[in-house]
PDB file of C-alpha atoms in Angstrom:
ATOM      1  CA  MET B1425      83.358   9.121  24.556  1.00  0.00           C
ATOM      2  CA  ARG B1426      81.849  10.591  21.377  1.00  0.00           C
ATOM      3  CA  ILE B1427      79.805  13.797  21.282  1.00  0.00           C
ATOM      4  CA  GLY B1428      77.025  11.923  19.491  1.00  0.00           C
ATOM      5  CA  GLU B1429      76.419  10.149  22.808  1.00  0.00           C
ATOM      6  CA  VAL B1430      76.085  13.459  24.670  1.00  0.00           C
ATOM      7  CA  MET B1431      74.237  15.727  22.239  1.00  0.00           C
ATOM      8  CA  THR B1432      70.658  16.852  22.567  1.00  0.00           C
ATOM      9  CA  GLN B1433      68.637  15.481  19.688  1.00  0.00           C
ATOM     10  CA  GLY B1434      65.878  17.471  18.057  1.00  0.00           C
ATOM     11  CA  VAL B1435      67.850  20.682  17.766  1.00  0.00           C
ATOM     12  CA  VAL B1436      65.621  23.744  17.296  1.00  0.00           C
ATOM     13  CA  THR B1437      65.939  25.358  13.866  1.00  0.00           C
ATOM     14  CA  ALA B1438      64.459  28.314  12.015  1.00  0.00           C
ATOM     15  CA  GLU B1439      64.867  29.688   8.518  1.00  0.00           C
ATOM     16  CA  THR B1440      67.040  32.784   8.080  1.00  0.00           C
ATOM     17  CA  ALA B1441      63.979  34.651   6.756  1.00  0.00           C
ATOM     18  CA  ASP B1442      62.092  34.115  10.045  1.00  0.00           C
ATOM     19  CA  SER B1443      61.777  37.193  12.234  1.00  0.00           C
ATOM     20  CA  LEU B1444      63.795  37.826  15.369  1.00  0.00           C
ATOM     21  CA  SER B1445      60.488  37.709  17.223  1.00  0.00           C
ATOM     22  CA  ARG B1446      59.725  34.222  15.850  1.00  0.00           C
ATOM     23  CA  VAL B1447      63.172  32.985  16.900  1.00  0.00           C
ATOM     24  CA  GLY B1448      62.609  34.385  20.393  1.00  0.00           C
ATOM     25  CA  GLU B1449      59.246  32.606  20.558  1.00  0.00           C
ATOM     26  CA  LEU B1450      60.922  29.326  19.573  1.00  0.00           C
ATOM     27  CA  MET B1451      63.490  29.747  22.335  1.00  0.00           C
ATOM     28  CA  ARG B1452      60.785  30.470  24.882  1.00  0.00           C
ATOM     29  CA  ASP B1453      58.425  27.689  23.762  1.00  0.00           C
ATOM     30  CA  ARG B1454      61.170  25.043  23.470  1.00  0.00           C
ATOM     31  CA  ASN B1455      63.111  26.263  26.514  1.00  0.00           C
ATOM     32  CA  VAL B1456      66.414  26.562  24.640  1.00  0.00           C
ATOM     33  CA  GLY B1457      69.127  29.202  24.521  1.00  0.00           C
ATOM     34  CA  SER B1458      69.929  28.953  20.830  1.00  0.00           C
ATOM     35  CA  VAL B1459      68.405  28.250  17.446  1.00  0.00           C
ATOM     36  CA  VAL B1460      70.298  26.932  14.430  1.00  0.00           C
ATOM     37  CA  MET B1461      69.486  29.123  11.443  1.00  0.00           C
ATOM     38  CA  CYS B1462      68.920  27.378   8.113  1.00  0.00           C
ATOM     39  CA  GLU B1463      68.628  28.383   4.476  1.00  0.00           C
ATOM     40  CA  GLY B1464      66.650  25.919   2.420  1.00  0.00           C
ATOM     41  CA  GLY B1465      66.874  23.403   5.248  1.00  0.00           C
ATOM     42  CA  ARG B1466      70.706  23.575   5.453  1.00  0.00           C
ATOM     43  CA  PRO B1467      72.278  24.958   8.667  1.00  0.00           C
ATOM     44  CA  VAL B1468      74.215  28.197   8.120  1.00  0.00           C
ATOM     45  CA  GLY B1469      74.458  29.935  11.496  1.00  0.00           C
ATOM     46  CA  VAL B1470      73.331  30.145  15.118  1.00  0.00           C
ATOM     47  CA  ILE B1471      71.456  32.815  17.031  1.00  0.00           C
ATOM     48  CA  THR B1472      71.464  32.774  20.838  1.00  0.00           C
ATOM     49  CA  ASP B1473      69.304  34.271  23.541  1.00  0.00           C
ATOM     50  CA  ARG B1474      72.184  36.660  24.252  1.00  0.00           C
ATOM     51  CA  ASP B1475      72.266  37.713  20.591  1.00  0.00           C
ATOM     52  CA  LEU B1476      68.549  38.526  20.789  1.00  0.00           C
ATOM     53  CA  ALA B1477      68.940  40.485  24.002  1.00  0.00           C
ATOM     54  CA  ILE B1478      71.753  42.595  22.593  1.00  0.00           C
ATOM     55  CA  VAL B1479      70.245  43.137  19.146  1.00  0.00           C
ATOM     56  CA  VAL B1480      66.621  43.755  20.060  1.00  0.00           C
ATOM     57  CA  ALA B1481      66.748  45.134  23.584  1.00  0.00           C
ATOM     58  CA  ALA B1482      70.090  46.948  23.661  1.00  0.00           C
ATOM     59  CA  ASP B1483      70.499  47.977  20.017  1.00  0.00           C
ATOM     60  CA  GLY B1484      66.810  48.672  19.362  1.00  0.00           C
ATOM     61  CA  VAL B1485      66.533  46.495  16.250  1.00  0.00           C
ATOM     62  CA  ASP B1486      62.997  45.865  15.025  1.00  0.00           C
ATOM     63  CA  PRO B1487      61.873  42.389  16.197  1.00  0.00           C
ATOM     64  CA  SER B1488      60.279  41.859  12.777  1.00  0.00           C
ATOM     65  CA  ASP B1489      63.716  41.985  11.070  1.00  0.00           C
ATOM     66  CA  GLU B1490      65.006  38.759   9.529  1.00  0.00           C
ATOM     67  CA  ALA B1491      66.883  36.774  12.154  1.00  0.00           C
ATOM     68  CA  GLY B1492      69.408  35.373   9.694  1.00  0.00           C
ATOM     69  CA  THR B1493      71.048  38.779   9.432  1.00  0.00           C
ATOM     70  CA  TYR B1494      72.031  38.576  13.105  1.00  0.00           C
ATOM     71  CA  ALA B1495      73.100  34.922  13.269  1.00  0.00           C
ATOM     72  CA  SER B1496      76.695  33.996  14.039  1.00  0.00           C
ATOM     73  CA  ARG B1497      78.395  32.824  10.860  1.00  0.00           C
ATOM     74  CA  PRO B1498      80.106  30.799   9.622  1.00  0.00           C
ATOM     75  CA  LEU B1499      78.547  27.880  11.437  1.00  0.00           C
ATOM     76  CA  VAL B1500      81.040  25.817  13.405  1.00  0.00           C
ATOM     77  CA  THR B1501      79.918  22.192  13.744  1.00  0.00           C
ATOM     78  CA  GLY B1502      81.212  18.971  15.209  1.00  0.00           C
ATOM     79  CA  GLU B1503      80.771  15.439  13.920  1.00  0.00           C
ATOM     80  CA  ALA B1504      78.802  12.903  15.954  1.00  0.00           C
ATOM     81  CA  GLU B1505      81.842  10.578  15.954  1.00  0.00           C
ATOM     82  CA  MET B1506      84.141  13.280  17.345  1.00  0.00           C
ATOM     83  CA  ASP B1507      85.672  12.663  20.786  1.00  0.00           C
ATOM     84  CA  ILE B1508      84.568  14.950  23.626  1.00  0.00           C
ATOM     85  CA  GLU B1509      88.120  16.299  23.929  1.00  0.00           C
ATOM     86  CA  GLU B1510      88.107  17.285  20.245  1.00  0.00           C
ATOM     87  CA  ALA B1511      84.750  19.026  20.665  1.00  0.00           C
ATOM     88  CA  VAL B1512      86.001  20.974  23.688  1.00  0.00           C
ATOM     89  CA  ALA B1513      89.117  22.049  21.776  1.00  0.00           C
ATOM     90  CA  LEU B1514      86.951  23.185  18.844  1.00  0.00           C
ATOM     91  CA  MET B1515      84.679  25.154  21.153  1.00  0.00           C
ATOM     92  CA  VAL B1516      87.619  26.832  22.900  1.00  0.00           C
ATOM     93  CA  GLN B1517      89.266  27.638  19.560  1.00  0.00           C
ATOM     94  CA  HIS B1518      86.106  29.277  18.199  1.00  0.00           C
ATOM     95  CA  ARG B1519      84.994  30.751  21.550  1.00  0.00           C
ATOM     96  CA  ILE B1520      81.582  29.119  21.460  1.00  0.00           C
ATOM     97  CA  ARG B1521      79.442  27.470  24.147  1.00  0.00           C
ATOM     98  CA  ARG B1522      77.101  25.576  21.791  1.00  0.00           C
ATOM     99  CA  LEU B1523      78.171  23.208  19.035  1.00  0.00           C
ATOM    100  CA  PRO B1524      75.688  21.917  16.445  1.00  0.00           C
ATOM    101  CA  VAL B1525      76.447  18.271  15.658  1.00  0.00           C
ATOM    102  CA  THR B1526      76.243  16.702  12.213  1.00  0.00           C
ATOM    103  CA  ASP B1527      76.048  13.066  11.224  1.00  0.00           C
ATOM    104  CA  SER B1528      76.852  12.232   7.605  1.00  0.00           C
ATOM    105  CA  GLY B1529      76.453  15.924   6.763  1.00  0.00           C
ATOM    106  CA  ASP B1530      72.965  16.259   8.281  1.00  0.00           C
ATOM    107  CA  LEU B1531      72.180  18.256  11.415  1.00  0.00           C
ATOM    108  CA  ALA B1532      71.701  15.659  14.162  1.00  0.00           C
ATOM    109  CA  GLY B1533      71.673  17.636  17.394  1.00  0.00           C
ATOM    110  CA  ILE B1534      73.509  20.157  19.511  1.00  0.00           C
ATOM    111  CA  VAL B1535      75.896  19.912  22.434  1.00  0.00           C
ATOM    112  CA  THR B1536      76.715  22.609  24.965  1.00  0.00           C
ATOM    113  CA  ILE B1537      79.874  23.118  26.937  1.00  0.00           C
ATOM    114  CA  ASP B1538      77.847  22.287  30.049  1.00  0.00           C
ATOM    115  CA  ASP B1539      76.805  18.928  28.515  1.00  0.00           C
ATOM    116  CA  LEU B1540      80.447  18.082  27.874  1.00  0.00           C
ATOM    117  CA  ALA B1541      81.587  19.226  31.308  1.00  0.00           C
ATOM    118  CA  VAL B1542      78.972  17.090  33.047  1.00  0.00           C
ATOM    119  CA  ARG B1543      79.791  14.027  30.923  1.00  0.00           C
ATOM    120  CA  ALA B1544      83.473  14.351  31.776  1.00  0.00           C
ATOM    121  CA  GLY B1545      82.453  12.657  35.043  1.00  0.00           C
ATOM    122  CA  ASP B1546      85.166  14.475  36.957  1.00  0.00           C
ATOM    123  CA  LEU B1547      84.176  17.639  38.822  1.00  0.00           C
ATOM    124  CA  ALA B1548      87.626  19.213  38.472  1.00  0.00           C
ATOM    125  CA  ALA B1549      87.670  18.448  34.728  1.00  0.00           C
ATOM    126  CA  ALA B1550      84.147  19.854  34.366  1.00  0.00           C
ATOM    127  CA  HIS B1551      85.210  23.116  36.014  1.00  0.00           C
ATOM    128  CA  GLN B1552      88.313  23.269  33.814  1.00  0.00           C
ATOM    129  CA  ILE B1553      86.314  22.718  30.596  1.00  0.00           C
ATOM    130  CA  THR B1554      83.790  25.401  31.497  1.00  0.00           C
ATOM    131  CA  ALA B1555      86.502  27.843  32.557  1.00  0.00           C
ATOM    132  CA  GLU B1556      88.486  27.341  29.317  1.00  0.00           C
ATOM    133  CA  VAL B1557      85.534  28.161  27.100  1.00  0.00           C
ATOM    134  CA  ALA B1558      84.423  31.070  29.292  1.00  0.00           C
ATOM    135  CA  ARG B1559      87.942  32.528  29.240  1.00  0.00           C
ATOM    136  CA  ALA B1560      88.129  32.129  25.466  1.00  0.00           C
ATOM    137  CA  ALA B1561      84.667  33.627  24.932  1.00  0.00           C
ATOM    138  CA  LEU B1562      85.073  36.498  27.397  1.00  0.00           C
ATOM    139  CA  PRO B1563      88.794  37.368  27.451  1.00  0.00           C
ATOM    140  CA  GLU B1564      88.243  41.039  28.271  1.00  0.00           C
ATOM    141  CA  PHE B1565      86.262  40.153  31.382  1.00  0.00           C
ATOM    142  CA  TYR B1566      88.883  37.696  32.600  1.00  0.00           C
ATOM    143  CA  PHE B1567      91.975  39.654  31.732  1.00  0.00           C
ATOM    144  CA  HIS B1568      90.996  43.311  32.018  1.00  0.00           C
ATOM    145  CA  GLN B1569      88.067  43.764  34.344  1.00  0.00           C
ATOM    146  CA  ARG B1570      89.371  41.220  36.812  1.00  0.00           C
ATOM    147  CA  GLY B1571      92.909  42.603  36.726  1.00  0.00           C
ATOM    148  CA  GLY B1572      94.418  39.382  35.288  1.00  0.00           C
TER     149      GLY B1572
END
């Protein structure tokens, strides 16, 4: 199965010059956990709800600051024709839970690790996919705090 068949279309985007507050409003209003940041309409990074919580709430950054400064870069993307297994491997390699999807170079949607796990159709495989990305993204939690 291809990730283009699984992705959420209508990915939420903002310009890098938009404020952190504006990005947070987009997340709230669109009920999403991430926004793809663009410069001149071209995707360049991603900012997540966790990024906002850490930057604004924990680090005390002014919510009127430009969001692009705090976006994860470089942007890791998958192609719509990519197999689910390739997408999972890419997400594990880069320790990401959300993968913007391009089609012929244009931003076409976004896929999350949860989307891919559910589409695997096998509960054990779904748990394995989610665990692999979580372990890659949070190695200190899995290997230090849990005594592993």
